[in-house]
CSV table of C-alpha atoms in Angstrom, one decimal:
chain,number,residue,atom,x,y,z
A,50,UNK,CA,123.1,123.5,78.2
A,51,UNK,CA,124.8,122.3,81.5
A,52,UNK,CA,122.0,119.5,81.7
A,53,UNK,CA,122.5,118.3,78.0
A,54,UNK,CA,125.9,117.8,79.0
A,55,UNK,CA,125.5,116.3,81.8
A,56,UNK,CA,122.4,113.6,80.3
A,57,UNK,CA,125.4,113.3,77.7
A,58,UNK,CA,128.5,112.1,79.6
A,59,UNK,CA,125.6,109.8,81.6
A,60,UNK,CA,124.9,108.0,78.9
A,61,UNK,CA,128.5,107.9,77.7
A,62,UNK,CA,129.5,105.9,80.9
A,63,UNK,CA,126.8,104.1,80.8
A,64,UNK,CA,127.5,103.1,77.7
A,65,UNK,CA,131.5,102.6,78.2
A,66,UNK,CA,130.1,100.4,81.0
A,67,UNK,CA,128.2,98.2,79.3
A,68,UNK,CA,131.1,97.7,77.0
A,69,UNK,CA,133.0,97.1,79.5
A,70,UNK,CA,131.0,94.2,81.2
A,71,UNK,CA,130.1,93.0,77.6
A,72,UNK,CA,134.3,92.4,77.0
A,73,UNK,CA,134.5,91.1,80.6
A,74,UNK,CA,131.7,88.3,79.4
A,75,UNK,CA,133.6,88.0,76.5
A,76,UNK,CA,137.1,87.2,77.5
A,77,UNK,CA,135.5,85.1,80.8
A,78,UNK,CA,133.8,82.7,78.2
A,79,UNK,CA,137.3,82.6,76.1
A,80,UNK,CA,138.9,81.3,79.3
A,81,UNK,CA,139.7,77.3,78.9
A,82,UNK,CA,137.0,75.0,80.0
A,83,UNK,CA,138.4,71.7,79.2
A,84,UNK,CA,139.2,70.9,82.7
A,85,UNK,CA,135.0,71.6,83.6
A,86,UNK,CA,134.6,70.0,80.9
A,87,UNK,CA,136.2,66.8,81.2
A,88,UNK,CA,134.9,67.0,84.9
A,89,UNK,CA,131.5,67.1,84.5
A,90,UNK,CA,131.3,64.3,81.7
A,91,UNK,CA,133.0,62.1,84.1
A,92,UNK,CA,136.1,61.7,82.6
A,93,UNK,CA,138.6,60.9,85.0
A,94,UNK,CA,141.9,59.9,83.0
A,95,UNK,CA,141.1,63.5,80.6
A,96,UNK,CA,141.2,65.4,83.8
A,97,UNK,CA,144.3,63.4,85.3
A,98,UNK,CA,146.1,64.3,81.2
A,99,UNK,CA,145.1,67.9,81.4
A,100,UNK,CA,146.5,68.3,85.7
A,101,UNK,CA,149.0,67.1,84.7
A,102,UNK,CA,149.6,69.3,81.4
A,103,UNK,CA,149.1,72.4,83.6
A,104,UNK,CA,145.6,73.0,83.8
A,105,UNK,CA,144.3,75.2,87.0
A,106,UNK,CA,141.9,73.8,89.0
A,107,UNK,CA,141.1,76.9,90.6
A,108,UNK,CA,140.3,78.5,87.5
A,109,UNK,CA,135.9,79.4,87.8
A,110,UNK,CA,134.0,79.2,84.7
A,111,UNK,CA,131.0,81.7,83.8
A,112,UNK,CA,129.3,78.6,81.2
A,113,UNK,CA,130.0,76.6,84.7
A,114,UNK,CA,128.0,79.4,86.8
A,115,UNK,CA,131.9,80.6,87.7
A,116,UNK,CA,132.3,77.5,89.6
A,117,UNK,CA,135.6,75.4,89.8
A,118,UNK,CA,136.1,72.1,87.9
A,119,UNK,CA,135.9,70.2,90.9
A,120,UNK,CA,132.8,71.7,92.0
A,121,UNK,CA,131.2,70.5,88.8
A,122,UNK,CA,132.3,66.8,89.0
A,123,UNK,CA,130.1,64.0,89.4
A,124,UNK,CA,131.5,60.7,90.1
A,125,UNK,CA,133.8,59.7,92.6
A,126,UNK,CA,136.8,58.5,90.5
A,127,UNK,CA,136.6,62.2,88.8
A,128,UNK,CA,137.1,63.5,92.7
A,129,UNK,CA,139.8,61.3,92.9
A,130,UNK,CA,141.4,62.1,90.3
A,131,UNK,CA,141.5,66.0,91.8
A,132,UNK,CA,142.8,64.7,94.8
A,133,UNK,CA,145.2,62.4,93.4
A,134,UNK,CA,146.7,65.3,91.9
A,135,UNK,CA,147.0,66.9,95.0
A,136,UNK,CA,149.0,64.6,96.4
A,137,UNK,CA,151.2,64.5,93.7
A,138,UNK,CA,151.3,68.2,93.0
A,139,UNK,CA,150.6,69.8,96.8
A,140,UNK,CA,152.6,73.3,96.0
A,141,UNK,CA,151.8,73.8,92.1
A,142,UNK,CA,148.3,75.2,92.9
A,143,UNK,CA,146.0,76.8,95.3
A,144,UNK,CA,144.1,73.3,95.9
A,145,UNK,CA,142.1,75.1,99.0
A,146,UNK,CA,140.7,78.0,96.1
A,147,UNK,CA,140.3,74.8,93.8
A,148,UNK,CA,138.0,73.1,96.8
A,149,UNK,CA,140.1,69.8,96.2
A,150,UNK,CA,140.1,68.4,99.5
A,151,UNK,CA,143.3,66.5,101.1
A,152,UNK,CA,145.3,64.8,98.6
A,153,UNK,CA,144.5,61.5,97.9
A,154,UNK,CA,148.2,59.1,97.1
A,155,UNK,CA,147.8,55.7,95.4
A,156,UNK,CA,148.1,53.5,98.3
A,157,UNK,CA,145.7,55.1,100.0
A,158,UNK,CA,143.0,54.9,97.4
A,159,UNK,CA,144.3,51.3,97.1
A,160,UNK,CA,143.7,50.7,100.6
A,161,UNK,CA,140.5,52.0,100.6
A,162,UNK,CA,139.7,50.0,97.5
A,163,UNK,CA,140.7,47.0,99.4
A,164,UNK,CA,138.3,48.4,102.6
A,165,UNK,CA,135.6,48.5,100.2
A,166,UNK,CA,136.2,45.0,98.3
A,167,UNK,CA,136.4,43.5,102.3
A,168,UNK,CA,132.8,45.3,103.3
A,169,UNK,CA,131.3,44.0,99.8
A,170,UNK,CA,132.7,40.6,100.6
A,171,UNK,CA,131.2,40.4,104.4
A,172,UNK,CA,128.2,42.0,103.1
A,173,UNK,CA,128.1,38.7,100.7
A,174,UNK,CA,128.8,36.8,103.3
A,175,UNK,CA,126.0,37.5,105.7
A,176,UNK,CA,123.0,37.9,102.6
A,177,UNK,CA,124.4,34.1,101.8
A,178,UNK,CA,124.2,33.0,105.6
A,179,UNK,CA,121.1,34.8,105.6
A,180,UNK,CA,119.8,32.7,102.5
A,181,UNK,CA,121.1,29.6,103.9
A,182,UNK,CA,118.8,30.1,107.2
A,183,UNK,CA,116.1,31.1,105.2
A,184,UNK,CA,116.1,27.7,103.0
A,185,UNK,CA,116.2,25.9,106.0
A,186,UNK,CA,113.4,27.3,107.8
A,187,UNK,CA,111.4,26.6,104.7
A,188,UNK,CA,112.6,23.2,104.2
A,189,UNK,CA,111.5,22.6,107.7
A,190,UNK,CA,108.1,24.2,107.5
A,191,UNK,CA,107.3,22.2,104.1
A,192,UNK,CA,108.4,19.1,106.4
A,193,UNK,CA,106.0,20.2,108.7
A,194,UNK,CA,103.0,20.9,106.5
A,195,UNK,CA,104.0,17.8,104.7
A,196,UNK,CA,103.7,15.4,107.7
A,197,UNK,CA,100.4,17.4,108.3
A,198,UNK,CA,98.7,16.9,105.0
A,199,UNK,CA,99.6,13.2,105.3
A,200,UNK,CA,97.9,12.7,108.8
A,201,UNK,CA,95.1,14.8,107.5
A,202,UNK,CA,94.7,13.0,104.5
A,203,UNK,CA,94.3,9.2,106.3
A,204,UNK,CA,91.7,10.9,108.3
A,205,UNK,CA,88.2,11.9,107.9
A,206,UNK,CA,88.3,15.8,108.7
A,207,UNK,CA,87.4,17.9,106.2
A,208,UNK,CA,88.0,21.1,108.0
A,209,UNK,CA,91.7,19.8,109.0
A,210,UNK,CA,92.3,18.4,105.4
A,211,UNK,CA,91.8,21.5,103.9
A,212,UNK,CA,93.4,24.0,106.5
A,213,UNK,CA,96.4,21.4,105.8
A,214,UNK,CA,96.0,21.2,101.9
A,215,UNK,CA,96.0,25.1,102.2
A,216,UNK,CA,99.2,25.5,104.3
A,217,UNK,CA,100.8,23.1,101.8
A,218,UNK,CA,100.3,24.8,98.7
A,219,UNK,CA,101.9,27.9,100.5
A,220,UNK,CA,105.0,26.5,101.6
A,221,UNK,CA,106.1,24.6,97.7
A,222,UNK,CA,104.6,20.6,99.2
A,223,UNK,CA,105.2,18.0,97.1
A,224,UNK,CA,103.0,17.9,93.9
A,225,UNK,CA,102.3,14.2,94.0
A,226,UNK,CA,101.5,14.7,98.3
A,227,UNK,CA,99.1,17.0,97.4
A,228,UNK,CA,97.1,15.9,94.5
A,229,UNK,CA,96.5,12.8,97.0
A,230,UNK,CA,95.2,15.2,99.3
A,231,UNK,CA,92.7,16.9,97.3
A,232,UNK,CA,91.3,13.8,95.7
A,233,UNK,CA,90.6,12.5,99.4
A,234,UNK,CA,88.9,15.9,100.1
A,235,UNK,CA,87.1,15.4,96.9
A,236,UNK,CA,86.2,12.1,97.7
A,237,UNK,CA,85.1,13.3,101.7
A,238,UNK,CA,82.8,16.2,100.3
A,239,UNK,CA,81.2,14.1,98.2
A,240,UNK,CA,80.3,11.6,100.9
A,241,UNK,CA,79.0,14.6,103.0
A,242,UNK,CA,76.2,15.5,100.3
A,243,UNK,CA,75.8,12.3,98.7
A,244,UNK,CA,72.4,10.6,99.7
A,245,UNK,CA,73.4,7.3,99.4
A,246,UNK,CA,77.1,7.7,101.7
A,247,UNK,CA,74.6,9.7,104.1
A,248,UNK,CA,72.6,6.8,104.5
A,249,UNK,CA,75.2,4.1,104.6
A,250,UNK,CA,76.7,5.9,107.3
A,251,UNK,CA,73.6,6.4,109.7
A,252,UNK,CA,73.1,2.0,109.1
A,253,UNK,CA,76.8,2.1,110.3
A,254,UNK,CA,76.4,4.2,113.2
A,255,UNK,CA,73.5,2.4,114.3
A,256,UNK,CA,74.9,-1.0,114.1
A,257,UNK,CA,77.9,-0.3,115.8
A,258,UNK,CA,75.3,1.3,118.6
A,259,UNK,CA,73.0,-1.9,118.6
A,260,UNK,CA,76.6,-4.0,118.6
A,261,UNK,CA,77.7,-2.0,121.7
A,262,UNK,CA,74.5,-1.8,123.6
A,263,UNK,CA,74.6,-6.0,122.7
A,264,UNK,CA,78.6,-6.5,124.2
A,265,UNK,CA,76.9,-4.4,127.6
A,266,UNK,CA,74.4,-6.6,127.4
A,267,UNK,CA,76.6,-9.9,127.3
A,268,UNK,CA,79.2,-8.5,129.4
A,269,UNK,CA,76.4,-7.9,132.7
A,270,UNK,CA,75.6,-11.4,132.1
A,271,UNK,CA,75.9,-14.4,134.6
């Protein structure tokens, strides 16, 4: 009989327990959430309105994971907004319970608005000087290439003509410069294979070796 009881008022407290935690859930998800709310959407003027109206930052959430509004915000001018009210509000809450760090007063954010507006202008500043140097090194090695393929192209070299006609293309030459270029490559392959340019040019290399052996010949003369 004693044990019956006993099992009995057990499972009575257990059971008064559970109610218990059950109307604790309850009334902790009936607690306002506007201010998480607002927060975590990234709404920074909503959370300014409802500071300002008298809701507590400090206040923890269970939908939130009973963390405080701040806690859940995601964008800096949210943050801000927190700290803001801080500043204008530094013995209406418990800001240290509310993790809201040190307030934040308008000319302070606007100087560090202006900070960040001078580091974004110097950073512009330096990617447009670095721009500039990088044009002119490219102008000056198209320059270079440029006078290249023209010296290759009045020559006879077809290794050096197309190294140069090469270099050209990948440094943006002149269209015109080197379309000149690869018809006098064209034009110098086609005498290195061509039968007849193969043959006029061994009847010009051996005249102008019987016209020199002839000028030694006059020149040792009496």
């Amino acid at each position: 009989m004693l044990a019956a009881e006993a099992e009995e008022a057990e499972a009575d407290a257990e059971a008064e327990a559970e109610a218990e935690l059950a109307r604790a859930e309850a009334e902790a998800a009936d607690l306002p959430s506007e201010l998480h709310e607002a927060a975590e959407a990234g709404d920074a003027g909503r959370v300014q309105v409802l500071l300002e109206g008298g809701a507590d930052p400090a206040l923890r959430h269970v939908r939130y994971g009973f963390r405080v509004p701040y806690d859940v915000a995601k964008t800096r001018e949210v943050r801000n907004a927190f700290r803001k009210a801080r500043a204008e509000l530094p013995e209406r809450w418990d800001w240290a319970a509310a993790h809201v760090p040190q307030g934040l007063t308008e000319q302070e954010e606007a100087d560090r608005e202006e900070r960040e507006r001078a580091k974004a202008r110097e950073k512009k500043k330096k990617a447009e000087k670095a721009r500039k140097e990088r044009r002119k090194q490219e102008e000056a090695e198209r320059a270079a290439a440029a006078a290249l393929l023209v010296e290759a192209t009045a020559g006879a070299d077809l290794a050096a003509l197309s190294a140069s006609i090469e270099k050209a293309q990948g440094v943006g030459c002149d269209g015109a410069e080197l379309e000149r270029a690869r018809e006098r490559l064209a034009a110098l392959q086609f005498e290195a294979t061509d039968p007849a340019a193969i043959a006029r040019r061994e009847r010009e290399k051996r005249a102008a070796a019987a016209e020199a052996r002839l000028n030694r010949l006059t020149g040792g003369a009496p």
